[in-house]
Amino acid sequence: MNEQIILGIETSCDETAAAIVKNGKEIIANVVASQIESHKRFGGVVPEVASRHHVENITIVVEEAMQQASMSWKDIDAIAVTEGPGLVGALLVGVNAAKAIAFAHQKPLIGVHHIAGHIYANRLEKEFEFPLLALIVSGGHTELVLMKAHGQYERIGETLDDAAGEAYDKVARILELPYPGGPQIDHLAKETVPGIDFPRAWLGAESFDFSFSGLKSSVINYVHNQEQRGEVVDKSNIAASFQASVVDVLVEKTYQAAKKYGVKQVIVAGGVAANQALRQQIQQRFAPSNIPVQIPPLKLCTDNASMIAAAGSIQYEQQQFADWALNGNPSKLLTSVHSDLST
Amino acid sequence: MNMLAIDTSSQILGVALMKNNQIAAELTTYLKKDHSSRLMPAINQLMQQIDMKPEDIHKIAVAYGPGSYTGTRIGVTTAKTLAWALDIPVVPISSLKILGYNAVPYDGYISPFLDARRGAVFTGLYRFSKGKLNVIQPDRYLLMEEWLRELNELNQPVFFLSPDFEKHETLIYESGIETIHAPNSSHLLRPSNLLMLSETEPTVPAHEVVPNYLRVTEAEANWKKRQKAGKNHG
Ligand SMILES: [Zn+2]
């Protein structure tokens, strides 16, 4: 088999990342410069600040990846970069850097969808088995994607309002937890069993869509009422109950979809895949079935460039290359394939 | 010496090439169109025209601001990454200096400026001496009204150059400062100016090249204010 080495670059949000991946499956180098410390003081990611940090770090991060891999340009077969979705100013840094490298050494250029990257993070652990169902949960996305082959994505469900990670961030803010809020809620939730019956948005038995805005409002009302009554806000109980509501819906819908489409593998991807409650509960739910659930290790759940190189690897095989006009695309859609998916 | 020059610090997209010490090609558009999708195709096309390959480039000059944040970042990211990948030096040049160079051989005060919204501008004061464009007052961000008051105190004619000249011309004419008239073409950033200026500007290692924004972000400014307020009250 021909060896294939892809350099990946990811700058869609607040991580400047570069990685080198062999054959779409093996990480040779993985470098992430996180900006979390800088954005903490603002209580969230500030796009202009993120873009500025990306320019400062981009060549340093790519150089580090090349050094980690002990590789020179002749070893690299193609440059893959996150094209979108994401923060436009942030995306532009990665895209223009990738074009510059590809141009300097006349290498093929590949534009990768960020979510395809999150999905392909799993292939760095275990080869895919199709049909495959991917639950993608992050600050910007909550969706269920069905894949019948490499590079083919059919979205069967998505959030109608907030992404799961967004709901976590908002609830964390209500509970006055430090940024980033998701891990804080996950941590607090461990201290107690959920005692508040927050709503779960099922949206009908056949629906694989999600909705978290009602849940968010319930949490706001609950906290507000407690404050008005002069009670101490029971943060861990609220965190645990909120999390139970989110995870119940995510897990059950994934399970029902997996059954309906007869998938051979379920994968969980995106930043919220790092959530301990989700990791445990989804494994428990699927344990009696024969469907294996794959969740990437924590360092591959958050944004990184290995996943971009891994997804780019498939595009390399399928000869899907970009030209020099490649641009950042903040609202890029995951290309859907319409096939005969009637059960 | 073969050199590539890039300027995307304003609405103007400019690419120029020097081959064997000669200005060989220059491409400029004066459009409100995105730079990111057009810059690399422009570089590619221009290099093909003069039969130059990436590895033939010895040095890259780039307009590093002040100007449009996003625009400048596109040019700077492209320039620094190309330079790093090719292992060649970068010469970052002020976009205002590039604009001021259009005034050659005028030997009085030159004030190139770029509109910075809400009545403010990015500007500086320059003057030629023995063919070299010297900085009299470094680039900064301030209200045009304030800048004109300062310039008035010089009691000397000033050569204003700006692609945004029309937006500020009433204020300029009302200031009473004696101005020099120039054709419209002199008000536009010209990428070949980078090639000329790069001879006397220092090179910087690629990793260290960042845009000269001249302003902290709004989020940082507000954060600093809050910090100060917190200290005063605490
Ligand atoms: Zn992500």
XYZ file of C-alpha atoms and ligand atoms in Angstrom:
578
model
C 0.000 0.000 0.000
C 1.153 3.472 -0.820
C 2.060 5.486 2.186
C 0.231 8.760 2.395
C 1.258 11.629 4.671
C -1.089 14.587 5.239
C -0.294 17.820 7.057
C -3.453 19.124 8.738
C -4.149 22.675 9.911
C -7.063 23.772 12.101
C -7.875 27.336 13.229
C -11.681 27.457 13.217
C -12.108 28.680 16.786
C -9.678 29.169 19.658
C -7.050 26.494 19.028
C -4.189 26.937 16.590
C -3.375 23.390 15.574
C -1.188 21.444 13.153
C -0.708 17.712 12.793
C 0.793 15.079 10.554
C -1.160 11.877 9.947
C -0.161 8.751 8.054
C -2.727 6.902 5.921
C -5.594 8.645 7.695
C -5.129 6.464 10.761
C -1.832 7.096 12.464
C -0.825 10.311 14.217
C 2.815 11.165 13.568
C 2.662 14.638 15.158
C -0.081 16.579 16.909
C 0.416 20.166 18.109
C -2.280 22.352 19.653
C -1.726 25.905 20.906
C -4.772 26.610 23.020
C -5.966 30.180 23.571
C -8.253 29.295 26.477
C -6.136 31.209 28.981
C -6.409 34.382 26.887
C -10.180 34.163 26.360
C -10.945 33.248 29.988
C -10.890 36.890 31.072
C -13.678 37.667 28.577
C -15.865 34.711 29.636
C -15.902 33.346 26.091
C -14.077 33.336 22.786
C -13.647 36.819 21.289
C -13.331 36.382 17.498
C -10.900 39.266 16.851
C -8.664 38.166 19.733
C -8.736 34.593 18.412
C -7.739 35.727 14.914
C -4.823 37.733 16.312
C -3.502 34.780 18.291
C -3.773 32.537 15.236
C -1.498 34.835 13.190
C 1.025 34.955 16.025
C 1.130 31.180 16.383
C 0.461 29.648 13.009
C 3.970 29.115 11.619
C 5.353 28.183 15.044
C 2.725 25.479 15.457
C 3.260 24.020 11.980
C 7.026 24.064 12.484
C 6.629 22.192 15.746
C 4.526 19.528 14.033
C 7.154 19.114 11.303
C 9.896 18.848 13.928
C 7.936 16.348 16.040
C 7.527 14.214 12.946
C 11.160 14.754 11.874
C 9.861 15.340 8.400
C 10.777 17.593 5.516
C 8.523 18.919 2.790
C 9.267 16.080 0.403
C 7.619 13.689 2.898
C 4.307 15.559 2.828
C 1.772 14.491 0.187
C -0.885 17.162 0.736
C -2.011 20.006 2.999
C -5.492 19.716 4.523
C -7.117 22.663 6.270
C -10.401 23.417 8.001
C -12.433 25.415 5.528
C -15.460 25.821 7.803
C -17.701 26.119 9.654
C -16.204 28.335 12.333
C -15.242 31.940 13.072
C -14.522 33.540 9.716
C -11.492 35.600 10.783
C -10.009 32.585 12.523
C -10.621 30.268 9.562
C -8.921 32.739 7.208
C -5.589 32.413 9.016
C -5.491 28.634 8.648
C -6.747 28.682 5.073
C -4.226 31.281 3.911
C -1.368 29.585 5.756
C -2.304 26.245 4.200
C -2.443 27.806 0.748
C 0.965 29.413 1.303
C 2.563 26.099 2.292
C 0.882 24.222 -0.547
C 1.945 26.915 -3.004
C 5.523 27.149 -1.721
C 6.067 23.434 -2.199
C 3.504 22.824 -4.963
C 1.472 20.286 -2.976
C -2.212 19.422 -3.352
C -4.526 21.468 -1.139
C -7.587 20.008 0.602
C -10.451 21.942 2.230
C -11.974 19.981 5.099
C -15.340 20.379 6.839
C -14.737 20.805 10.572
C -17.417 18.262 11.513
C -16.034 15.709 9.050
C -12.832 16.215 11.035
C -14.549 15.474 14.348
C -16.044 12.323 12.835
C -12.695 11.166 11.439
C -10.986 11.693 14.808
C -12.464 8.270 15.560
C -10.706 6.602 12.659
C -7.392 7.429 14.336
C -8.465 4.881 16.953
C -10.371 2.241 15.017
C -11.281 1.593 11.349
C -14.845 2.552 10.388
C -17.566 0.001 9.720
C -20.436 1.103 7.500
C -23.210 1.989 7.810
C -22.071 4.128 10.675
C -23.931 6.600 12.860
C -22.108 9.627 14.249
C -23.409 11.730 17.124
C -21.708 15.100 16.883
C -21.916 17.278 19.971
C -19.965 20.485 20.412
C -20.346 24.162 21.214
C -21.598 24.813 17.705
C -23.184 21.510 16.674
C -25.564 18.800 17.765
C -26.375 16.418 14.963
C -26.753 12.809 13.962
C -24.996 11.891 10.738
C -25.384 8.606 8.882
C -22.476 7.402 6.753
C -22.689 4.557 4.256
C -19.185 5.038 2.913
C -16.101 7.190 3.415
C -16.723 10.850 2.743
C -20.503 10.427 2.475
C -22.595 12.205 5.046
C -26.342 12.233 5.490
C -27.676 14.340 8.315
C -30.685 12.610 9.869
C -31.128 14.939 12.847
C -29.910 18.286 14.104
C -30.609 20.852 16.770
C -33.459 23.218 16.071
C -32.041 25.896 18.366
C -29.024 25.742 20.689
C -26.199 23.260 20.295
C -25.669 21.037 23.334
C -22.329 22.683 24.105
C -23.956 26.091 23.860
C -26.582 25.046 26.420
C -23.778 23.893 28.711
C -22.018 27.252 28.374
C -25.195 29.199 29.068
C -26.162 27.143 32.100
C -22.595 27.435 33.388
C -22.921 31.201 33.115
C -26.234 31.156 35.014
C -24.550 29.122 37.737
C -21.604 31.553 37.654
C -19.098 28.827 36.909
C -15.746 29.773 35.402
C -15.171 29.503 31.625
C -15.189 27.047 29.901
C -18.355 25.878 31.594
C -18.958 22.393 30.145
C -16.313 20.514 32.133
C -17.328 22.471 35.250
C -20.926 21.253 35.015
C -19.757 17.708 34.330
C -17.576 17.923 37.437
C -20.269 19.454 39.690
C -22.825 16.910 38.492
C -20.735 14.091 39.921
C -21.331 15.379 43.458
C -24.984 14.420 43.565
C -27.836 12.500 41.957
C -30.171 14.595 39.810
C -33.174 15.702 41.890
C -34.897 18.211 39.629
C -37.100 17.026 36.797
C -36.038 19.343 33.963
C -37.864 18.792 30.640
C -36.563 16.526 27.880
C -37.393 17.619 24.332
C -38.229 14.429 22.426
C -39.947 16.284 19.546
C -42.037 13.260 18.586
C -41.214 9.566 18.483
C -39.841 9.574 14.927
C -37.745 12.698 15.234
C -33.973 12.647 15.491
C -33.808 16.409 15.924
C -32.787 18.112 19.143
C -33.860 21.183 21.077
C -32.197 22.605 24.164
C -33.653 26.096 24.457
C -36.658 24.922 26.541
C -34.342 23.159 28.934
C -32.174 26.228 29.203
C -35.237 28.394 30.037
C -36.320 25.892 32.693
C -32.927 26.114 34.346
C -33.045 29.913 34.257
C -36.531 29.918 35.811
C -35.535 27.426 38.463
C -32.506 29.462 39.538
C -34.539 32.654 39.434
C -37.261 31.185 41.666
C -34.738 29.872 44.150
C -33.116 33.300 44.342
C -36.475 35.038 44.798
C -37.359 32.730 47.650
C -34.023 33.603 49.188
C -32.830 30.006 48.965
C -29.282 28.946 48.368
C -28.917 27.979 44.695
C -28.106 24.297 44.740
C -25.541 24.313 41.977
C -24.581 20.656 41.969
C -28.190 19.479 41.922
C -28.997 21.849 39.057
C -25.862 20.799 37.161
C -26.626 17.105 37.642
C -30.280 17.495 36.649
C -29.508 19.646 33.627
C -26.852 17.218 32.485
C -29.166 14.238 32.970
C -31.736 15.898 30.736
C -29.203 16.627 27.965
C -27.533 13.233 28.096
C -30.816 11.271 28.246
C -31.998 12.865 25.022
C -28.646 12.558 23.232
C -28.244 8.906 24.151
C -31.814 7.770 23.505
C -32.084 9.456 20.115
C -28.750 8.011 19.072
C -29.908 4.572 20.190
C -33.208 4.789 18.308
C -31.489 6.042 15.161
C -28.889 3.281 15.344
C -31.680 0.691 15.526
C -33.701 2.260 12.745
C -30.828 2.417 10.281
C -29.258 -0.861 11.315
C -25.799 0.618 11.744
C -22.716 -1.454 12.452
C -20.945 1.205 14.496
C -21.770 4.308 16.513
C -19.249 7.063 17.029
C -19.396 10.119 19.238
C -17.523 13.225 18.159
C -17.014 16.863 19.146
C -16.005 18.703 22.304
C -18.962 17.429 24.366
C -17.798 13.863 23.643
C -15.336 14.567 26.461
C -18.288 14.681 28.872
C -17.983 11.848 31.390
C -21.726 11.361 31.884
C -22.301 11.087 28.139
C -19.414 8.647 27.708
C -20.709 6.381 30.471
C -24.393 6.509 29.635
C -24.049 5.885 25.917
C -21.850 2.837 26.535
C -24.399 1.519 29.054
C -27.319 2.028 26.676
C -25.637 0.186 23.828
C -24.093 -2.567 25.959
C -26.970 -5.062 25.478
C -26.937 -4.462 21.693
C -24.216 -5.700 19.387
C -23.418 -2.202 18.181
C -19.984 -0.983 19.264
C -19.758 2.637 20.434
C -16.524 4.443 19.679
C -15.571 7.601 21.574
C -12.225 9.264 20.910
C -9.739 9.855 23.741
C -10.137 13.258 25.372
C -7.342 14.983 23.431
C -9.058 14.076 20.157
C -12.523 15.261 21.277
C -11.531 18.904 21.420
C -10.419 20.728 18.288
C -7.176 19.433 16.833
C -5.537 19.106 13.437
C -5.042 15.332 13.426
C -8.749 14.950 12.801
C -8.522 17.414 9.907
C -5.609 15.500 8.388
C -7.521 12.229 8.907
C -10.610 13.544 7.104
C -8.361 15.128 4.463
C -6.795 11.751 3.876
C -10.097 10.386 2.510
C -10.460 13.415 0.252
C -6.902 12.819 -0.936
C -7.819 9.255 -1.904
C -10.963 10.525 -3.605
C -8.942 13.255 -5.363
C -11.087 16.058 -3.968
C -8.661 18.943 -4.115
C -9.130 22.673 -3.686
C -7.617 25.338 -5.906
C -5.775 28.545 -4.932
C -9.106 30.346 -4.526
C -9.959 28.254 -1.435
C -11.599 30.523 1.118
C -12.806 30.345 4.701
C -16.457 29.350 4.732
C -18.002 30.096 8.154
C -21.319 28.389 7.383
C -20.071 25.511 5.256
C -22.473 22.569 5.037
C -21.421 18.986 5.466
C -21.965 17.707 1.938
C -24.956 15.423 1.958
C -25.362 12.405 -0.219
C -28.944 11.551 -1.105
C -29.342 7.823 -1.388
C -31.983 5.199 -0.740
C -32.058 5.442 3.022
C -35.710 4.455 3.539
C -34.946 2.207 6.541
C 17.390 39.577 -6.229
C 13.911 38.147 -6.770
C 11.185 39.423 -4.522
C 7.453 39.066 -3.950
C 5.437 41.988 -2.554
C 1.958 41.620 -1.059
C -0.484 44.287 0.105
C -4.020 43.509 1.279
C -4.128 46.060 4.090
C -6.965 48.071 2.546
C -9.625 47.368 -0.071
C -6.824 47.427 -2.596
C -5.296 44.080 -3.462
C -1.732 44.409 -4.672
C 0.928 41.933 -5.748
C 4.260 42.838 -7.307
C 7.325 40.876 -8.349
C 10.951 41.790 -8.730
C 13.080 39.598 -10.958
C 16.828 40.053 -11.257
C 16.560 43.402 -9.460
C 13.950 44.697 -11.907
C 10.285 45.338 -11.241
C 8.864 42.617 -13.446
C 5.149 42.494 -12.748
C 2.480 44.276 -10.786
C -1.196 43.500 -10.251
C -3.643 45.758 -8.458
C -7.405 45.768 -8.058
C -9.421 48.587 -6.551
C -12.516 46.621 -5.645
C -14.590 45.911 -2.575
C -14.023 42.186 -2.964
C -12.607 39.594 -0.614
C -8.834 39.204 -0.583
C -8.683 35.666 0.734
C -9.978 33.941 -2.395
C -8.103 36.243 -4.788
C -4.623 36.716 -3.323
C -3.053 33.331 -4.051
C -4.559 33.080 -7.566
C -3.089 36.561 -8.223
C 0.364 35.534 -6.979
C 0.198 32.316 -8.988
C -0.907 34.025 -12.169
C 1.663 36.795 -11.928
C 4.520 34.402 -11.234
C 3.528 32.251 -14.192
C 3.543 35.332 -16.435
C 7.174 36.081 -15.648
C 8.202 32.448 -15.421
C 9.123 32.515 -11.761
C 8.806 29.591 -9.348
C 8.212 29.746 -5.600
C 11.740 28.546 -4.868
C 13.147 31.428 -6.956
C 11.914 34.005 -4.423
C 14.621 35.413 -2.135
C 12.589 37.762 0.000
C 8.962 38.746 0.650
C 7.768 42.266 1.407
C 4.350 42.687 2.995
C 2.141 45.583 4.045
C 1.635 44.835 7.741
C -0.854 47.591 8.551
C -2.332 49.696 9.880
C -5.549 49.165 7.950
C -8.281 46.576 7.735
C -7.683 43.922 10.411
C -8.937 41.010 8.347
C -7.369 42.259 5.130
C -3.975 42.797 6.744
C -4.113 39.372 8.365
C -4.655 37.696 4.991
C -1.572 39.337 3.479
C 0.583 38.900 6.572
C -0.424 35.245 7.069
C 0.289 34.486 3.431
C 3.615 36.340 3.463
C 4.937 34.940 6.727
C 3.880 31.371 5.953
C 5.340 31.502 2.440
C 8.552 32.947 3.850
C 8.717 30.333 6.608
C 7.979 27.479 4.199
C 10.620 28.731 1.739
C 13.053 29.656 4.517
C 13.482 33.241 3.323
C 13.184 36.575 5.176
C 10.182 38.893 5.365
C 10.195 42.674 5.234
C 7.097 44.065 6.935
C 6.350 47.607 5.733
C 3.851 50.143 7.027
C 0.884 50.473 4.697
C 1.019 54.228 5.317
C 4.649 54.376 4.278
C 3.759 52.495 1.084
C 1.097 55.092 0.388
C 3.374 58.004 1.341
C 5.942 56.785 -1.168
C 3.572 57.918 -3.921
C 4.582 61.508 -3.064
C 8.132 61.076 -4.371
C 9.966 63.444 -5.000
C 7.959 65.982 -2.944
C 10.198 67.246 -0.140
C 7.588 68.641 2.276
C 5.389 66.959 4.870
C 3.404 63.942 3.737
C 0.394 62.587 5.605
C -0.821 59.293 4.165
C -4.004 58.088 5.875
C -6.573 55.309 5.854
C -10.088 55.726 7.145
C -10.626 53.954 10.488
C -14.387 54.672 10.864
C -16.230 56.980 13.261
C -14.238 60.006 12.159
C -10.910 58.371 12.968
C -7.950 57.598 10.731
C -4.735 55.642 10.713
C -2.037 58.124 9.805
C 1.524 59.259 10.327
C 3.816 62.029 9.140
C 6.547 61.380 6.594
C 9.141 63.351 4.658
C 11.636 62.527 1.937
C 15.239 63.376 2.479
C 17.904 62.382 -0.044
C 15.482 59.965 -1.699
C 14.659 58.171 1.546
C 11.203 58.365 3.082
C 11.652 59.194 6.761
C 9.130 58.880 9.568
C 8.550 62.256 11.200
C 5.676 61.046 13.363
C 4.991 57.325 13.732
C 1.751 55.741 12.527
C -1.153 56.037 14.900
C -4.901 55.955 15.300
C -6.756 59.188 16.112
C -9.646 61.416 15.141
C -9.065 63.258 11.874
C -10.092 66.510 13.568
C -7.395 66.054 16.179
C -4.774 65.193 13.570
C -5.610 68.286 11.527
C -5.255 70.490 14.621
C -1.777 69.068 15.167
C -0.767 69.511 11.545
C -2.036 73.094 11.579
C 0.570 73.959 14.174
C 3.330 73.024 11.725
C 2.357 76.027 9.604
C 3.555 74.220 6.514
C 1.883 72.641 3.493
C 0.934 68.980 3.870
C 0.599 66.413 1.114
C -2.393 64.225 2.039
C -2.608 60.841 0.329
C -5.440 58.414 0.849
C -7.780 56.059 -1.016
C -10.356 57.440 1.457
C -9.484 61.077 0.704
C -13.004 62.045 -0.383
C -14.459 60.913 2.903
C -12.301 63.431 4.783
C -11.731 66.179 2.215
C -14.247 68.625 3.696
C -12.495 68.527 7.056
C -9.110 68.852 5.373
C -10.119 71.877 3.297
C -11.848 73.521 6.264
C -8.733 73.070 8.422
C -6.980 75.841 6.527
C -3.883 73.686 6.004
C -2.243 74.290 2.659
C -2.553 71.047 0.706
C -0.877 69.588 -2.364
C -3.095 68.310 -5.129
C -2.409 64.955 -6.654
C -4.128 62.865 -9.292
C -6.410 60.080 -8.081
C -3.821 57.453 -8.962
C -1.453 58.883 -6.347
C -4.001 58.139 -3.627
C -3.848 54.391 -4.140
C -1.488 51.909 -2.522
C 0.891 50.599 -5.142
C 2.517 47.196 -4.524
C 5.703 48.068 -6.447
C 6.364 50.660 -3.735
C 6.995 47.761 -1.372
C 9.748 46.528 -3.663
C 11.393 49.960 -3.600
C 10.995 50.479 0.145
C 12.194 46.989 1.060
C 15.770 47.982 0.250
C 15.982 50.166 3.329
C 13.612 48.354 5.691
C 14.805 45.643 8.089
C 13.963 41.977 7.566
C 12.173 40.056 10.312
C 12.103 36.279 10.969
C 8.839 34.827 9.626
C 7.565 33.647 13.038
C 7.733 37.189 14.392
C 5.768 38.957 11.678
C 2.339 40.104 12.916
C 0.016 42.872 11.747
C 0.475 46.318 13.203
C -3.143 46.876 14.239
C -2.395 50.077 16.206
C -5.428 49.311 18.350
C -6.203 46.741 21.004
C -9.455 44.865 20.431
C -12.648 46.293 21.910
C -12.926 43.287 24.225
C -9.432 43.933 25.605
C -10.040 47.661 25.986
C -13.241 46.986 27.951
C -11.510 44.350 30.035
C -8.717 46.779 30.927
C -11.308 49.391 31.892
C -13.040 46.889 34.157
C -9.717 45.934 35.740
C -8.958 49.580 36.469
C -12.438 50.245 37.852
C -12.124 47.132 40.003
C -8.846 48.374 41.438
C -10.175 51.857 42.175
C -13.246 50.575 43.967
C -11.551 47.683 45.698
Zn -14.932 21.495 16.913
